[in-house]
Each structure stands twice: as structure tokens, then as C-alpha cells.
Short mmCIF file of C-alpha atoms in Angstrom, two decimals:
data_model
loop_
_atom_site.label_atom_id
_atom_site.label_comp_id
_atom_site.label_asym_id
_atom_site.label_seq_id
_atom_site.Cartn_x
_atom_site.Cartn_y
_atom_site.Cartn_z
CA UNK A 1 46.34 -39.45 -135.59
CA UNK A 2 45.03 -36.51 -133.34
CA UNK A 3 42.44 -37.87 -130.95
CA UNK A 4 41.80 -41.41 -129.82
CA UNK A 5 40.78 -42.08 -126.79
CA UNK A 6 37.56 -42.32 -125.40
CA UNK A 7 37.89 -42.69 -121.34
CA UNK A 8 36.61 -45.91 -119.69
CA UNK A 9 36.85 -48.19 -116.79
CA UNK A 10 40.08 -49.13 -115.54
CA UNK A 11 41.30 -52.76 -114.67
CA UNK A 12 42.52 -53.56 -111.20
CA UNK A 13 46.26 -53.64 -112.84
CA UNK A 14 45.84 -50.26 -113.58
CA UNK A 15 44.39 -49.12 -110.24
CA UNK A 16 47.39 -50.54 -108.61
CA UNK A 17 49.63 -49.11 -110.91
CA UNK A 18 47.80 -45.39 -109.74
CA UNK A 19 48.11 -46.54 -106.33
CA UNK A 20 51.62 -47.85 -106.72
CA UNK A 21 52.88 -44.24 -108.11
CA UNK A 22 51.56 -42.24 -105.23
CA UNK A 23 55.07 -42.10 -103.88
CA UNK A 24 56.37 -40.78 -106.57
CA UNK A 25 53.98 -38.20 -107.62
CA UNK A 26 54.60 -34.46 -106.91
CA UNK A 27 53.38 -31.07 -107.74
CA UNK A 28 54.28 -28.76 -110.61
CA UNK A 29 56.02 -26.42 -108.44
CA UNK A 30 58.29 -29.27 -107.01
CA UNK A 31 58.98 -30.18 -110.33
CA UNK A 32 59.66 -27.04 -111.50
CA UNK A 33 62.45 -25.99 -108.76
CA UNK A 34 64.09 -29.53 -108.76
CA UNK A 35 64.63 -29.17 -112.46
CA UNK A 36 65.53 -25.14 -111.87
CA UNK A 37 68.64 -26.24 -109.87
CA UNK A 38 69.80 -28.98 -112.01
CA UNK A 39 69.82 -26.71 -114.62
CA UNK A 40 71.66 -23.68 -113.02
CA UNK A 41 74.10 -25.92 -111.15
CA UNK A 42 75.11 -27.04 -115.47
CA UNK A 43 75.19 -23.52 -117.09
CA UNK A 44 78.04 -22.90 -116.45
CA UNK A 45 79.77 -19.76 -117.65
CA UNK A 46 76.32 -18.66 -118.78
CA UNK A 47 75.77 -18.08 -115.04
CA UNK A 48 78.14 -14.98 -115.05
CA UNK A 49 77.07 -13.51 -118.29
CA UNK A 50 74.60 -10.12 -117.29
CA UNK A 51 72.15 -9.75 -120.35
CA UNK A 52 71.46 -6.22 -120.70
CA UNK A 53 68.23 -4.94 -121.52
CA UNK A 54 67.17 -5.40 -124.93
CA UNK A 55 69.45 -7.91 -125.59
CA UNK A 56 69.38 -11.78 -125.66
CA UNK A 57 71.87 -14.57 -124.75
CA UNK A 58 72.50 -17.06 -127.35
CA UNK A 59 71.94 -21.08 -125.46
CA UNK A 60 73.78 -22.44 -128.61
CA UNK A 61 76.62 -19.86 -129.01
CA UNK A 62 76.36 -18.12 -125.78
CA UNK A 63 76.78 -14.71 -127.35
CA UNK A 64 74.82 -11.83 -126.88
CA UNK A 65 72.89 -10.06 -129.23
CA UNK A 66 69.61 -8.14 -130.15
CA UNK A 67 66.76 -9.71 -131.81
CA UNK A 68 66.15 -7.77 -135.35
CA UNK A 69 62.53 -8.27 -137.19
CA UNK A 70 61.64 -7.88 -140.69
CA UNK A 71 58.48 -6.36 -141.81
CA UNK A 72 56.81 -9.07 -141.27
CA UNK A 73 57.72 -10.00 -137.72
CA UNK A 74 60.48 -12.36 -138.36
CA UNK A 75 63.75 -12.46 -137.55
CA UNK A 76 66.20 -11.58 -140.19
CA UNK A 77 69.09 -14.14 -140.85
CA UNK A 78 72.59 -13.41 -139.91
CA UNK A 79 75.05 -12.04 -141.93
CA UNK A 80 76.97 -14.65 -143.36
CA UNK A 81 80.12 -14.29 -141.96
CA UNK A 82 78.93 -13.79 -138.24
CA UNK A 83 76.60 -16.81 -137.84
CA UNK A 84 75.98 -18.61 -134.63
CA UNK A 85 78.63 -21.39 -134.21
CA UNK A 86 77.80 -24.11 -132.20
CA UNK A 87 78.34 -27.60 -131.26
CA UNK A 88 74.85 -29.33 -130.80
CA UNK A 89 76.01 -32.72 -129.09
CA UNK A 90 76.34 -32.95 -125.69
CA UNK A 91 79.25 -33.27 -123.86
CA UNK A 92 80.81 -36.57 -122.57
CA UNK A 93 83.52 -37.76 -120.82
CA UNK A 94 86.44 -40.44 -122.03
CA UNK A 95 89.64 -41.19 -120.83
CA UNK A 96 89.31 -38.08 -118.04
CA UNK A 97 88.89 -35.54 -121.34
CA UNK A 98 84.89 -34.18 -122.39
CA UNK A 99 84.36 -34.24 -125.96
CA UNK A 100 81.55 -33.47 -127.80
CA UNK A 101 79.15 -36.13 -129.33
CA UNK A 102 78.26 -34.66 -132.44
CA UNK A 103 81.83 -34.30 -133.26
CA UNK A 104 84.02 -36.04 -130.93
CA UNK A 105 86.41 -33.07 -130.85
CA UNK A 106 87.25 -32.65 -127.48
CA UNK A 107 86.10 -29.45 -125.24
CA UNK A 108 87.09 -25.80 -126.37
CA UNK A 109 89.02 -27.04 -129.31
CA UNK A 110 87.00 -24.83 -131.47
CA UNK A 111 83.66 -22.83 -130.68
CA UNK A 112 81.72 -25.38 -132.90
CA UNK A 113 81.42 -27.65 -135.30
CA UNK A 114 78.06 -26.22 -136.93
CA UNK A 115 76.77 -22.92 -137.80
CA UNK A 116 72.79 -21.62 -138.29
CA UNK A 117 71.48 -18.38 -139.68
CA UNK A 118 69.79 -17.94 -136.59
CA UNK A 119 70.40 -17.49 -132.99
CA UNK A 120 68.06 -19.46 -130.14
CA UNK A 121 66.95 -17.48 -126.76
CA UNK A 122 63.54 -17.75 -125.59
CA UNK A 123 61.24 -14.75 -125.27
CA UNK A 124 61.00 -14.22 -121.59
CA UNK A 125 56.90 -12.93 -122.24
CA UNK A 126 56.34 -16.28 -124.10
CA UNK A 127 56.35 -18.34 -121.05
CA UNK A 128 53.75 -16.34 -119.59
CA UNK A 129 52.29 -17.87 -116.45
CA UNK A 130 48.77 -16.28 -117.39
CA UNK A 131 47.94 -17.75 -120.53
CA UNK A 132 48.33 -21.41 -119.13
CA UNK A 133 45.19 -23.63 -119.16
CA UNK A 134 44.89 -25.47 -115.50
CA UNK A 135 43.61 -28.88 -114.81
CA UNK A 136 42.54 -27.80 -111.70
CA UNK A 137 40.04 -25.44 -113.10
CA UNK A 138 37.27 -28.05 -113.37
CA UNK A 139 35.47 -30.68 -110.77
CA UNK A 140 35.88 -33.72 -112.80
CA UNK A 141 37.77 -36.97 -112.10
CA UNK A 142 39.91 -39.71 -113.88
CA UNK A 143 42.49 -41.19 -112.03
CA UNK A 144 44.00 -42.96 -114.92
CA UNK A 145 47.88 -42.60 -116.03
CA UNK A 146 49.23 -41.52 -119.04
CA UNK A 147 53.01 -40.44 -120.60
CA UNK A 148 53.89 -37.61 -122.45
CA UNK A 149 56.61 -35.97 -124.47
CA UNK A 150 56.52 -32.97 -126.76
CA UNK A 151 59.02 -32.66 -129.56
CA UNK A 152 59.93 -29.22 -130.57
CA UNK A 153 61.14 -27.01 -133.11
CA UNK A 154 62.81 -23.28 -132.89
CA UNK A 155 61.18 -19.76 -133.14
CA UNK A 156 61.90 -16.40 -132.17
CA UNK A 157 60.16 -17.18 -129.46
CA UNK A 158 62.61 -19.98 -128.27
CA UNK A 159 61.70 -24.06 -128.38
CA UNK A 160 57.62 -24.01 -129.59
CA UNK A 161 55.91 -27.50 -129.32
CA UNK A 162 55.50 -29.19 -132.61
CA UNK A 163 54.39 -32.95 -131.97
CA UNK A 164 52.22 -34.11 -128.60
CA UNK A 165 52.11 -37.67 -127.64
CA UNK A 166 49.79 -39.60 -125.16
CA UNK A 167 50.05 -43.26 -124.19
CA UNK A 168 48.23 -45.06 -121.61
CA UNK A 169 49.00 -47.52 -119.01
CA UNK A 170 48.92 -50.38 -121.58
CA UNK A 171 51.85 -48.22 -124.05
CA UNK A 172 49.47 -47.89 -126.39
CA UNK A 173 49.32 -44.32 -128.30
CA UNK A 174 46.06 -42.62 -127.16
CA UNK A 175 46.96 -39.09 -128.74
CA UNK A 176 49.06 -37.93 -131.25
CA UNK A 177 49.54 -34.74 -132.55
CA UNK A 178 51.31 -32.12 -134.93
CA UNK A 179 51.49 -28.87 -133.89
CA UNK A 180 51.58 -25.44 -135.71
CA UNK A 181 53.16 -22.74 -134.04
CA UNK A 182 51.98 -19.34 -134.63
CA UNK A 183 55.03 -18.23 -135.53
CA UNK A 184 57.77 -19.03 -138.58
CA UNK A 185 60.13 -22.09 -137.52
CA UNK A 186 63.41 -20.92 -137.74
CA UNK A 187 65.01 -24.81 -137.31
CA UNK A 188 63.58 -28.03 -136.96
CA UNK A 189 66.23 -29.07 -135.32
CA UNK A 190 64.99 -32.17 -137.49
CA UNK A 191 68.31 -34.65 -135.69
CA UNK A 192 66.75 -34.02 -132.24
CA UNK A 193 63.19 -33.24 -133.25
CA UNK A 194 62.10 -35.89 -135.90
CA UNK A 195 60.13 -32.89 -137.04
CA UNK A 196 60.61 -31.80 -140.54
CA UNK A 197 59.06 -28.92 -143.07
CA UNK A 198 57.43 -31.59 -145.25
CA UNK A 199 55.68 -33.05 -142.32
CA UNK A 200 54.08 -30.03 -140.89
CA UNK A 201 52.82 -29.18 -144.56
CA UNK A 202 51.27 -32.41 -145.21
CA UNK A 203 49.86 -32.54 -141.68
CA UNK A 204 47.02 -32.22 -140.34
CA UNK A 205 48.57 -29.84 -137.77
CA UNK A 206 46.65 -28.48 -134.95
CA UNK A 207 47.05 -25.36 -132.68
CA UNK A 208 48.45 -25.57 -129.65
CA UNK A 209 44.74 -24.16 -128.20
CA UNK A 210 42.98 -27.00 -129.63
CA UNK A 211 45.62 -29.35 -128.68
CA UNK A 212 44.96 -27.99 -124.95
CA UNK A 213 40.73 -28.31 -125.86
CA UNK A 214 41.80 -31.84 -126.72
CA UNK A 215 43.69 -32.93 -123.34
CA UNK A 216 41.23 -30.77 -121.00
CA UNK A 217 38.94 -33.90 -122.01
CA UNK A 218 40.49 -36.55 -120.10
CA UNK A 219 43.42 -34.95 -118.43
CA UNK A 220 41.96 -34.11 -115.06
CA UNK A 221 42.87 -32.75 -112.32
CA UNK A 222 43.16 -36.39 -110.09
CA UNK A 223 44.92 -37.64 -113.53
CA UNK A 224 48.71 -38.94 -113.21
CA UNK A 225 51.12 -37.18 -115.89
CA UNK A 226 54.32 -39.39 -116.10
CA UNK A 227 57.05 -37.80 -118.30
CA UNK A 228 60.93 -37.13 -118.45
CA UNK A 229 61.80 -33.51 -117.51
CA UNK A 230 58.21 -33.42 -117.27
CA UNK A 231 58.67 -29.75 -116.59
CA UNK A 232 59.20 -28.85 -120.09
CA UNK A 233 56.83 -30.62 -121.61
CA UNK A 234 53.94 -28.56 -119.81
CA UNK A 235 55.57 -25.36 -120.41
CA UNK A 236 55.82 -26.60 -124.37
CA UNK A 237 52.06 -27.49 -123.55
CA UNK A 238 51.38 -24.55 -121.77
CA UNK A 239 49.73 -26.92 -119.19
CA UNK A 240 49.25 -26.70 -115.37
CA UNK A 241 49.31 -29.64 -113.72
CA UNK A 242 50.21 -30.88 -110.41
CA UNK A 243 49.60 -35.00 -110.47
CA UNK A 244 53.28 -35.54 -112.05
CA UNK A 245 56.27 -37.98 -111.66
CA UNK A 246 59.11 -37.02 -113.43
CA UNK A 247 61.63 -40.25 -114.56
CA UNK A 248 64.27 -37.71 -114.46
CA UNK A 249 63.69 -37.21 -110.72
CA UNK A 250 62.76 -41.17 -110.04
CA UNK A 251 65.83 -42.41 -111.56
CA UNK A 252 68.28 -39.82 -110.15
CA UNK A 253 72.07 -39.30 -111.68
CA UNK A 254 75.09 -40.56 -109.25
CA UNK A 255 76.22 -36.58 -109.75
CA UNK A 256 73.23 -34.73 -107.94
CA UNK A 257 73.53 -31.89 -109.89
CA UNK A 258 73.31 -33.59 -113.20
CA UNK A 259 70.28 -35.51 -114.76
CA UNK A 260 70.24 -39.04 -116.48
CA UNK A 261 69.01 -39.18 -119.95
CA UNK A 262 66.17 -41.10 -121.24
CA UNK A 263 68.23 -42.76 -123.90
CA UNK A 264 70.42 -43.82 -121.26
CA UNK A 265 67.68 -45.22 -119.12
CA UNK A 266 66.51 -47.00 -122.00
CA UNK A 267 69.60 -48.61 -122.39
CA UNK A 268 70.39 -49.13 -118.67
CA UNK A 269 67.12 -50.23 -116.92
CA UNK A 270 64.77 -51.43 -120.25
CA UNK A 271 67.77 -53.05 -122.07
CA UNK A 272 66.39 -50.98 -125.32
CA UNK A 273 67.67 -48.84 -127.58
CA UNK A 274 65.73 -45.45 -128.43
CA UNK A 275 66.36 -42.00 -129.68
CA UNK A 276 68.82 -43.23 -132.65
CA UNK A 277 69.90 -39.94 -133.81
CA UNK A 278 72.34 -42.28 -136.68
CA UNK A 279 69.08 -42.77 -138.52
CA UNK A 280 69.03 -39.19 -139.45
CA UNK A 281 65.17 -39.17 -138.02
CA UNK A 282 65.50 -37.65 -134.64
CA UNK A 283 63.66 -38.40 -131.62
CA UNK A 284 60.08 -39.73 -131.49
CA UNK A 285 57.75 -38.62 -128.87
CA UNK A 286 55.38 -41.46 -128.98
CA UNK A 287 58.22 -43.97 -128.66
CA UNK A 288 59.68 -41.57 -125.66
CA UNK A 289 56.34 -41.21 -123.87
CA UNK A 290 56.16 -45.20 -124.17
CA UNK A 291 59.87 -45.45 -122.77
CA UNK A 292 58.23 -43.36 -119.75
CA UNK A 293 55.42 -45.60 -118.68
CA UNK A 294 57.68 -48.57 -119.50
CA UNK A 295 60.32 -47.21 -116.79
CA UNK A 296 57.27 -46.81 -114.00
CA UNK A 297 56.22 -49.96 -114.63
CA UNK A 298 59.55 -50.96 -114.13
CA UNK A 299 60.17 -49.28 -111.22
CA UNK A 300 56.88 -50.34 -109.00
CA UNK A 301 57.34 -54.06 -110.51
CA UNK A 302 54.52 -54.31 -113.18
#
């Protein structure tokens, strides 16, 4: 689908609906540090866990261990009988116990109830500041609104963005996007990612710098960005942007230190059900970003 949209004049609707989200916009680095302490206030024992030099901590297994490369760059599989055990659900709580979601098996009954050849930890020079593009780089204007949410797939380099989508004001899909990463997917993660090897191979796929070219044309730096955990969305993008609401933030958890899911918003505030991982098809990023806007309209009565 790549690019749609060609920019023009707005309605009075969607001026107020600019003017309506003022109180809710904030900057990236707001964004950044409210999302920062949710997540270190849920790491639990990861917090206590000193990762050497040279080393890497597993998110999925939470075990340490050093990153080997083939000749080609790539990380070489686990041994077979030491691969990373995991669960990949979520925890929940029922009847005062946590179990897990993908297995319903309640907490520390086992390490996990599925195993990879590969370990995830992201490459701390990956996420470097310096090779971000910056809407506020140029002069131009267009105080319009959009949603967005990346889907992504694993690398050695940690969670690389694989699928960008873009929906206006009116939830319709303005941009959409597969995206190749440079580097060999090590999991699709295809139950959470909706991404799969016979869909980046048919394509068309796009690099992550075009993809960038390709939002620099009517992302601006006056431009609204709604998204949930918008955070990691530009960091997938490697975007700077500071014009951003964040449903995670607008639509806090009763638990202060924990975050509300957009599946659960869905269900809670839009009476609809999204991100049906029993389909086997994983999440959709155009049907997420739409779930965004839908919740902001929502929330400022449009």
C-alpha cells in the first residue's frame, strides 16, 4: 500500500479535534520518562541482575549470556539442549493467583512453556540517539492528526520495525508499509506481530530510510502523533517528534505503576474487540493505529 496521502485542507471537525487534543499533547521527552518508570517500576527481578560487560540479559528468559556471530554476522542458534525457555503471555491475575495467558499455568510453575533458538536483548548502539531523523529540522507546517503503530519482528539487534501504519482523523489508512530490516529476522514473533516470512518476501518492503523520506512529507513538526506507548513506536521509527499523546498515558491504569492495554481499551471504552491473537494472525497495526484515533475521539467527544 506504501504511500497514499496527498495533504489537503482540513474541515472544521478536524480543526477542533487539533484544538481539542492540545491538553493532551506532550513532548517526546515526557513521553519517554513517563513510559521509563512504568517500565522499571514492572521489571522486576531484572532490576537486580548487573550485566557485565560483554554480556547481554535475556527479556524472554532473563538469563545472561554473550552474543556469538557467524561469519556472516549472524547470530548462531543455541545448542539444542540450552535454548531460551520462556513464557510469551503476559501475566494475569484470577482468584488472587497470576497465571500466564499463553498457558494458563500459574506463576513460577515452570520457567516456560516455549523455547526459541535464539535469545532477545537489544543492542544498546542500535538505539542510537544520532541517527534519528527530527521533525523539527524543517520550517514547514500541517497541523493535521494522524495514529500510528509499528509491528515488529526480532534481530540481533533487539525488536526492528517491520510494518508502519498511518490513519487520519477520518480512520482511514493513509500509509502502510512493510519494512525490511537490515539485518536477518531471527523471529517474527508472527502471534504478536502478524508479520510472517512469506509476507516480507512477497512484499514490496521498504527500508526503514525511505519509510522516514516517506513520513518527513507530511509529518511536520506542528503535526499531532497519537499512538499507544507512542514511545516505542518512534524509537522502532527512529523518529523525533515532540507533538504526541500517548493513549497509554490518557487512559491511565488504576495501579500507577502499571499501563492499560490497547486490547483492553478496545474492549472497555470502544465496546470492540481487536488484537485476536486465537486467529493465529497476530496484531494488526492499521487496525491498532485506527483503535488510537477512535479512543481520542472518544475521549474529547467526537
Amino acid at each position: 500500500m506504501a504511500f497514499l496521502m496527498k495533504i489537503r485542507s482540513f474541515s472544521s471537525q478536524k480543526k477542533t479535534l487539533y484544538s481539542l487534543l492540545q491538553e493532551f499533547v506532550k513532548d517526546k521527552r515526557t513521553v519517554d520518562g513517563l513510559s521509563k518508570i512504568s517500565s522499571l517500576m514492572n521489571r522486576g527481578k531484572r532490576n537486580s541482575i548487573i550485566v557485565p560487560k560483554g554480556k547481554r540479559l535475556c527479556e524472554r528468559c532473563q538469563q545472561l549470556y554473550q552474543l556469538e556471530l557467524d561469519a556472516n554476522g549472524d547470530p548462531k542458534p543455541l545448542d539444542p539442549g540450552n535454548l531460551c525457555t520462556f513464557h510469551p503471555g503476559k501475566l494475569e491475575k484470577h482468584n488472587f493467583y497470576l497465571y500466564y495467558k499463553c498457558c494458563s499455568e500459574r506463576k513460577d510453575a515452570r520457567p516456560g512453556c516455549t523455547t526459541h533458538e535464539y535469545h532477545v536483548s537489544e543492542d544498546p548502539l542500535f538505539d542510537d540517539k544520532s541517527k534519528y531523523v527530527s521533525t523539527a529540522d524543517g520550517n514547514e507546517s500541517n497541523r493535521a492528526v494522524f495514529a500510528v503503530d509499528c509491528e515488529m519482528c526480532i534481530t540481533k539487534n533487539g525488536h526492528e520495525c517491520t510494518r508502519v501504519s498511518i490513519v487520519n482523523e477520518d480512520r482511514v489508512v493513509v500509509y502502510d508499509a512493510l519494512v525490511k530490516p537490515d539485518t536477518k529476522i531471527l523471529d517474527y514473533v508472527t502471534q504478536f506481530s502478524g508479520i510472517t516470512r512469506d509476507l516480507l518476501a512477497k512484499g514490496p518492503t521498504k527500508s526503514l530510510k525511505e519509510v522516514q523520506e516517506d513520513l518527513s512529507r507530511f509529518i511536520k513538526r506542528d503535526t499531532i502523533l497519537i499512538g499507544h506507548s507512542i514511545d516505542n513506536d518512534l524509537k522502532a521509527l527512529k523518529l523525533h517528534h515532540d507533538q504526541l499523546v500517548d493513549t497509554a498515558i490518557v487512559f491511565p491504569h488504576e495501579n500507577k505503576n502499571r499501563r492499560n492495554s490497547l486490547r483492553w481499551l478496545a474492549d472497555k471504552k470502544l465496546e470492540r474487540k481487536i488484537q485476536n491473537n486465537g486467529s493465529g494472525l497476530g496484531h494488526d497495526s492499521a487496525e491498532d493505529a485506527k483503535t488510537c484515533m477512535e479512543l481520542m475521539l472518544y475521549k474529547v467527544g467526537l
